[in-house]
Amino acid sequence: MRLEKAYERMTAVAVAALHEREPERLWPMLAGTLADVCGGEAVIHKLDEWSESEGTIGTVPDAAAAELARLGDADLGLLRAGYPFAGHYAAGADRTPVSAHRAAGRTWPSSATARMLHEVLDVDHVLGVPLPDSAAPITGCLVYRSGTDFTDDHLAVAERAQPLLAAVERQRQLLEEWRRALGPAGAPDQRAADCALTPRETAVLLLLTDALTADAIGRRLGISVRTVHKHVENIYRKLGTRDRVGTVLRAQRLGLVPAPGRAEATRGRPS
């Protein structure tokens, strides 16, 4: 029952995140709850590709961000290197959450990363929660805690949460790309709100514009084909259209999606 309640709580937060119009708020909404249900105290999440010298690090709570800001280059490089998870997940396709102690065994407590985390951040254990479909470089979250290692129950909750995290991340990426294509900041969000489109419906509309089938949209967003069709029906009703082509043309006229030439230019632009 405890696992079910933890999963229900994580699901409720993920659903709320999918209705959030500002994509930069999605991970902060998820990360705090993920830390709580997995027995952690803080979470670092990856917003783009990391290396030991660059990449955007998201943190929850704010106190963790303050601690990270005080790290020197060497310590920050250790953190970014992601030992032992980078090697663990690069070795195969398995994306099951695992703690650093379980991944590295007896070498974890004496590792440079473990010593740094204990001395600088006052945590002893890390749980790797990769997104289930991520390839190299692996994208996901690192959950931190002090004291004892993460339990089997914590790992089970993290594994059940992975599809939720992936769904929210896919929507974040779509909305970020949409904003870059249509800017300035806030303008596309307001146009969607004026049409009463939810963020989830906006995501589906963007994929309709890319000529994806209902099956492909469902796979991309991690939802059923039936749910895709329901979203499409809502989009047709709100835009006053009857089919896909008419919907895309109407959306382009309203400035809800990029015109064809602009869309291609945006896709070719580095993010």
Tab-separated table of C-alpha atoms in Angstrom:
chain	number	residue	atom	x	y	z
A	1	MET	CA	0.000	0.000	0.000
A	2	ARG	CA	2.851	2.356	0.779
A	3	LEU	CA	4.265	1.857	-2.710
A	4	GLU	CA	0.855	2.429	-4.257
A	5	LYS	CA	0.360	5.657	-2.338
A	6	ALA	CA	3.805	6.877	-3.346
A	7	TYR	CA	3.052	6.102	-6.995
A	8	GLU	CA	-0.362	7.777	-6.794
A	9	ARG	CA	1.264	10.881	-5.389
A	10	MET	CA	3.894	10.903	-8.138
A	11	THR	CA	1.186	10.394	-10.771
A	12	ALA	CA	-0.855	13.313	-9.434
A	13	VAL	CA	2.156	15.626	-9.624
A	14	ALA	CA	3.018	14.419	-13.145
A	15	VAL	CA	-0.552	15.102	-14.308
A	16	ALA	CA	-0.362	18.583	-12.788
A	17	ALA	CA	2.961	19.153	-14.565
A	18	LEU	CA	1.433	18.195	-17.900
A	19	HIS	CA	-1.054	21.050	-17.438
A	20	GLU	CA	1.688	23.578	-16.650
A	21	ARG	CA	2.156	26.142	-19.426
A	22	GLU	CA	5.709	27.142	-18.493
A	23	PRO	CA	8.080	24.296	-19.495
A	24	GLU	CA	10.843	25.500	-17.170
A	25	ARG	CA	8.611	24.706	-14.201
A	26	LEU	CA	7.981	21.061	-15.100
A	27	TRP	CA	11.097	19.478	-13.610
A	28	PRO	CA	11.043	21.514	-10.383
A	29	MET	CA	7.465	20.319	-9.874
A	30	LEU	CA	8.480	16.690	-10.350
A	31	ALA	CA	11.864	16.626	-8.669
A	32	GLY	CA	10.782	17.564	-5.166
A	33	THR	CA	8.116	14.859	-5.122
A	34	LEU	CA	10.511	12.322	-6.639
A	35	ALA	CA	13.014	12.981	-3.858
A	36	ASP	CA	10.315	12.567	-1.226
A	37	VAL	CA	8.794	9.311	-2.503
A	38	CYS	CA	12.259	7.810	-3.097
A	39	GLY	CA	13.533	8.639	0.373
A	40	GLY	CA	15.905	11.342	-0.834
A	41	GLU	CA	16.762	14.810	0.356
A	42	ALA	CA	17.725	16.488	-2.924
A	43	VAL	CA	17.576	15.869	-6.670
A	44	ILE	CA	19.780	16.940	-9.544
A	45	HIS	CA	18.141	16.664	-12.952
A	46	LYS	CA	19.656	17.004	-16.400
A	47	LEU	CA	18.098	19.547	-18.736
A	48	ASP	CA	20.476	18.907	-21.617
A	49	GLU	CA	23.647	17.004	-22.449
A	50	TRP	CA	26.227	17.017	-19.684
A	51	SER	CA	29.967	16.829	-19.780
A	52	GLU	CA	32.468	17.394	-17.003
A	53	SER	CA	32.771	21.029	-18.063
A	54	GLU	CA	29.363	22.151	-19.356
A	55	GLY	CA	25.634	21.502	-19.390
A	56	THR	CA	22.641	22.761	-17.428
A	57	ILE	CA	22.149	21.317	-13.944
A	58	GLY	CA	18.733	21.624	-12.329
A	59	THR	CA	18.436	21.203	-8.555
A	60	VAL	CA	15.730	20.801	-5.918
A	61	PRO	CA	15.454	22.175	-3.250
A	62	ASP	CA	16.885	25.680	-3.600
A	63	ALA	CA	19.327	24.977	-0.773
A	64	ALA	CA	20.944	22.320	-2.947
A	65	ALA	CA	21.502	24.896	-5.681
A	66	ALA	CA	23.254	27.137	-3.157
A	67	GLU	CA	25.527	24.250	-2.149
A	68	LEU	CA	26.350	23.494	-5.784
A	69	ALA	CA	27.206	27.136	-6.408
A	70	ARG	CA	29.985	26.826	-3.828
A	71	LEU	CA	31.620	23.817	-5.499
A	72	GLY	CA	35.022	24.326	-7.100
A	73	ASP	CA	35.712	23.238	-10.657
A	74	ALA	CA	37.252	19.922	-9.608
A	75	ASP	CA	34.331	18.947	-7.350
A	76	LEU	CA	31.773	20.090	-9.916
A	77	GLY	CA	33.577	18.011	-12.538
A	78	LEU	CA	33.275	14.950	-10.291
A	79	LEU	CA	29.559	15.575	-9.901
A	80	ARG	CA	29.047	16.033	-13.633
A	81	ALA	CA	30.999	12.867	-14.435
A	82	GLY	CA	28.157	10.890	-12.870
A	83	TYR	CA	30.213	8.088	-11.334
A	84	PRO	CA	29.271	5.241	-11.278
A	85	PHE	CA	26.102	5.701	-13.328
A	86	ALA	CA	27.673	6.880	-16.586
A	87	GLY	CA	29.610	3.648	-16.917
A	88	HIS	CA	26.844	1.466	-15.500
A	89	TYR	CA	24.189	2.581	-17.977
A	90	ALA	CA	26.539	2.948	-20.935
A	91	ALA	CA	27.320	-0.768	-20.672
A	92	GLY	CA	23.909	-1.825	-21.986
A	93	ALA	CA	20.259	-0.986	-22.603
A	94	ASP	CA	19.083	-1.577	-19.023
A	95	ARG	CA	17.720	1.652	-17.511
A	96	THR	CA	16.498	0.235	-14.191
A	97	PRO	CA	17.131	2.684	-11.308
A	98	VAL	CA	20.086	1.687	-9.169
A	99	SER	CA	21.947	3.211	-6.241
A	100	ALA	CA	25.622	4.117	-6.481
A	101	HIS	CA	26.462	1.570	-3.781
A	102	ARG	CA	24.723	-1.231	-5.682
A	103	ALA	CA	26.260	-0.196	-9.000
A	104	ALA	CA	29.825	0.215	-7.727
A	105	GLY	CA	29.809	-2.208	-4.791
A	106	ARG	CA	32.514	-1.848	-2.152
A	107	THR	CA	34.399	0.730	-4.180
A	108	TRP	CA	31.661	3.352	-3.766
A	109	PRO	CA	32.415	4.583	-0.194
A	110	SER	CA	36.112	5.079	-0.986
A	111	SER	CA	35.545	6.743	-4.369
A	112	ALA	CA	36.470	10.380	-4.945
A	113	THR	CA	32.831	11.143	-5.772
A	114	ALA	CA	31.491	9.626	-2.529
A	115	ARG	CA	34.078	11.479	-0.450
A	116	MET	CA	33.258	14.765	-2.147
A	117	LEU	CA	29.507	14.325	-1.678
A	118	HIS	CA	29.943	13.548	2.013
A	119	GLU	CA	32.380	16.349	2.738
A	120	VAL	CA	30.825	19.089	0.629
A	121	LEU	CA	27.119	18.255	0.349
A	122	ASP	CA	26.716	16.087	3.482
A	123	VAL	CA	25.110	13.186	1.600
A	124	ASP	CA	26.307	9.602	1.390
A	125	HIS	CA	24.216	7.845	-1.240
A	126	VAL	CA	22.946	8.516	-4.749
A	127	LEU	CA	20.124	6.902	-6.705
A	128	GLY	CA	20.310	7.029	-10.492
A	129	VAL	CA	16.909	7.376	-12.201
A	130	PRO	CA	17.525	7.535	-15.968
A	131	LEU	CA	14.746	8.218	-18.426
A	132	PRO	CA	13.785	4.792	-19.795
A	133	ASP	CA	14.347	5.632	-23.466
A	134	SER	CA	17.478	7.757	-23.104
A	135	ALA	CA	20.626	6.878	-25.009
A	136	ALA	CA	24.169	8.151	-24.543
A	137	PRO	CA	24.569	10.587	-22.973
A	138	ILE	CA	22.098	9.232	-20.427
A	139	THR	CA	19.467	11.723	-19.304
A	140	GLY	CA	17.574	11.609	-16.030
A	141	CYS	CA	17.843	12.379	-12.312
A	142	LEU	CA	20.190	11.767	-9.425
A	143	VAL	CA	18.535	11.526	-6.007
A	144	TYR	CA	20.721	12.126	-2.926
A	145	ARG	CA	20.389	11.099	0.704
A	146	SER	CA	22.486	10.809	3.843
A	147	GLY	CA	22.707	7.811	6.178
A	148	THR	CA	21.781	4.412	4.804
A	149	ASP	CA	21.505	3.342	1.185
A	150	PHE	CA	18.246	3.469	-0.770
A	151	THR	CA	15.973	0.502	-0.078
A	152	ASP	CA	14.345	-1.947	-2.477
A	153	ASP	CA	11.072	-0.042	-1.989
A	154	HIS	CA	12.745	3.231	-2.961
A	155	LEU	CA	14.090	1.634	-6.133
A	156	ALA	CA	10.676	0.143	-6.921
A	157	VAL	CA	8.992	3.550	-6.628
A	158	ALA	CA	11.688	5.110	-8.824
A	159	GLU	CA	11.183	2.448	-11.492
A	160	ARG	CA	7.421	2.982	-11.535
A	161	ALA	CA	7.982	6.734	-11.801
A	162	GLN	CA	10.236	6.476	-14.867
A	163	PRO	CA	7.436	6.504	-17.499
A	164	LEU	CA	5.891	9.536	-15.775
A	165	LEU	CA	9.206	11.378	-15.849
A	166	ALA	CA	9.686	10.467	-19.507
A	167	ALA	CA	6.211	11.745	-20.450
A	168	VAL	CA	6.785	15.076	-18.759
A	169	GLU	CA	10.253	15.429	-20.301
A	170	ARG	CA	8.891	14.774	-23.803
A	171	GLN	CA	6.307	17.500	-23.292
A	172	ARG	CA	8.938	19.887	-21.898
A	173	GLN	CA	11.083	19.403	-24.987
A	174	LEU	CA	8.143	19.948	-27.337
A	175	LEU	CA	7.039	23.125	-25.561
A	176	GLU	CA	10.594	24.477	-25.458
A	177	GLU	CA	10.992	23.880	-29.206
A	178	TRP	CA	7.581	25.462	-29.806
A	179	ARG	CA	8.545	28.569	-27.865
A	180	ARG	CA	11.847	28.902	-29.734
A	181	ALA	CA	10.030	28.594	-33.047
A	182	LEU	CA	7.290	31.112	-32.270
A	183	GLY	CA	8.731	33.526	-29.601
A	184	PRO	CA	8.866	36.075	-28.145
A	185	ALA	CA	8.579	34.657	-24.627
A	186	GLY	CA	4.978	34.318	-23.535
A	187	ALA	CA	3.418	35.037	-26.930
A	188	PRO	CA	2.755	31.437	-28.061
A	189	ASP	CA	1.491	30.541	-24.570
A	190	GLN	CA	-1.009	33.384	-24.713
A	191	ARG	CA	-2.197	32.417	-28.191
A	192	ALA	CA	-2.776	28.842	-27.023
A	193	ALA	CA	-4.603	30.100	-23.924
A	194	ASP	CA	-6.776	32.350	-26.090
A	195	CYS	CA	-7.860	29.226	-27.986
A	196	ALA	CA	-8.411	27.369	-24.681
A	197	LEU	CA	-5.799	24.761	-25.666
A	198	THR	CA	-4.201	22.973	-22.745
A	199	PRO	CA	-0.435	22.334	-22.786
A	200	ARG	CA	-1.145	18.647	-23.521
A	201	GLU	CA	-3.382	19.563	-26.455
A	202	THR	CA	-0.719	21.968	-27.674
A	203	ALA	CA	1.821	19.134	-27.643
A	204	VAL	CA	-0.544	16.913	-29.640
A	205	LEU	CA	-1.183	19.763	-32.109
A	206	LEU	CA	2.554	20.170	-32.673
A	207	LEU	CA	2.888	16.475	-33.484
A	208	LEU	CA	-0.152	16.628	-35.774
A	209	THR	CA	1.651	19.410	-37.616
A	210	ASP	CA	4.614	17.068	-38.048
A	211	ALA	CA	2.253	14.609	-39.804
A	212	LEU	CA	2.629	11.919	-37.150
A	213	THR	CA	-0.053	9.239	-36.955
A	214	ALA	CA	-2.114	8.741	-33.815
A	215	ASP	CA	-0.006	5.665	-33.036
A	216	ALA	CA	3.214	7.645	-33.400
A	217	ILE	CA	1.885	10.520	-31.289
A	218	GLY	CA	0.904	8.055	-28.584
A	219	ARG	CA	4.373	6.513	-28.566
A	220	ARG	CA	6.027	9.935	-28.513
A	221	LEU	CA	3.943	11.187	-25.598
A	222	GLY	CA	3.589	7.887	-23.752
A	223	ILE	CA	-0.216	7.801	-23.999
A	224	SER	CA	-2.775	5.492	-25.575
A	225	VAL	CA	-4.139	5.951	-29.090
A	226	ARG	CA	-7.576	6.440	-27.552
A	227	THR	CA	-6.250	9.348	-25.483
A	228	VAL	CA	-4.602	10.833	-28.578
A	229	HIS	CA	-7.935	10.735	-30.433
A	230	LYS	CA	-9.647	12.428	-27.485
A	231	HIS	CA	-7.086	15.239	-27.546
A	232	VAL	CA	-7.486	15.583	-31.316
A	233	GLU	CA	-11.270	15.836	-30.966
A	234	ASN	CA	-10.815	18.609	-28.409
A	235	ILE	CA	-8.395	20.449	-30.703
A	236	TYR	CA	-10.838	20.238	-33.639
A	237	ARG	CA	-13.655	21.553	-31.461
A	238	LYS	CA	-11.638	24.430	-30.020
A	239	LEU	CA	-10.226	25.507	-33.391
A	240	GLY	CA	-13.505	24.975	-35.244
A	241	THR	CA	-12.032	22.482	-37.718
A	242	ARG	CA	-12.991	19.033	-38.981
A	243	ASP	CA	-9.803	17.340	-40.194
A	244	ARG	CA	-6.039	17.317	-39.793
A	245	VAL	CA	-5.180	19.487	-42.808
A	246	GLY	CA	-7.733	22.126	-41.918
A	247	THR	CA	-6.533	22.087	-38.316
A	248	VAL	CA	-2.881	22.602	-39.267
A	249	LEU	CA	-3.755	25.457	-41.641
A	250	ARG	CA	-5.975	27.074	-39.017
A	251	ALA	CA	-3.265	26.715	-36.381
A	252	GLN	CA	-0.720	28.323	-38.705
A	253	ARG	CA	-3.030	31.275	-39.383
A	254	LEU	CA	-3.548	31.752	-35.637
A	255	GLY	CA	0.188	31.634	-34.974
A	256	LEU	CA	-0.141	28.479	-32.889
A	257	VAL	CA	2.379	26.531	-34.957
A	258	PRO	CA	5.208	27.694	-37.226
A	259	ALA	CA	4.609	28.152	-40.938
A	260	PRO	CA	6.352	25.393	-42.972
A	261	GLY	CA	9.452	27.405	-43.939
A	262	ARG	CA	9.911	28.740	-40.427
A	263	ALA	CA	9.475	25.303	-38.895
A	264	GLU	CA	12.255	23.843	-41.054
A	265	ALA	CA	14.567	26.729	-40.208
A	266	THR	CA	13.907	26.244	-36.512
A	267	ARG	CA	14.627	22.507	-36.645
A	268	GLY	CA	17.975	23.207	-38.255
A	269	ARG	CA	18.937	25.795	-35.639
A	270	PRO	CA	21.145	24.622	-32.727
A	271	SER	CA	19.261	24.584	-29.418
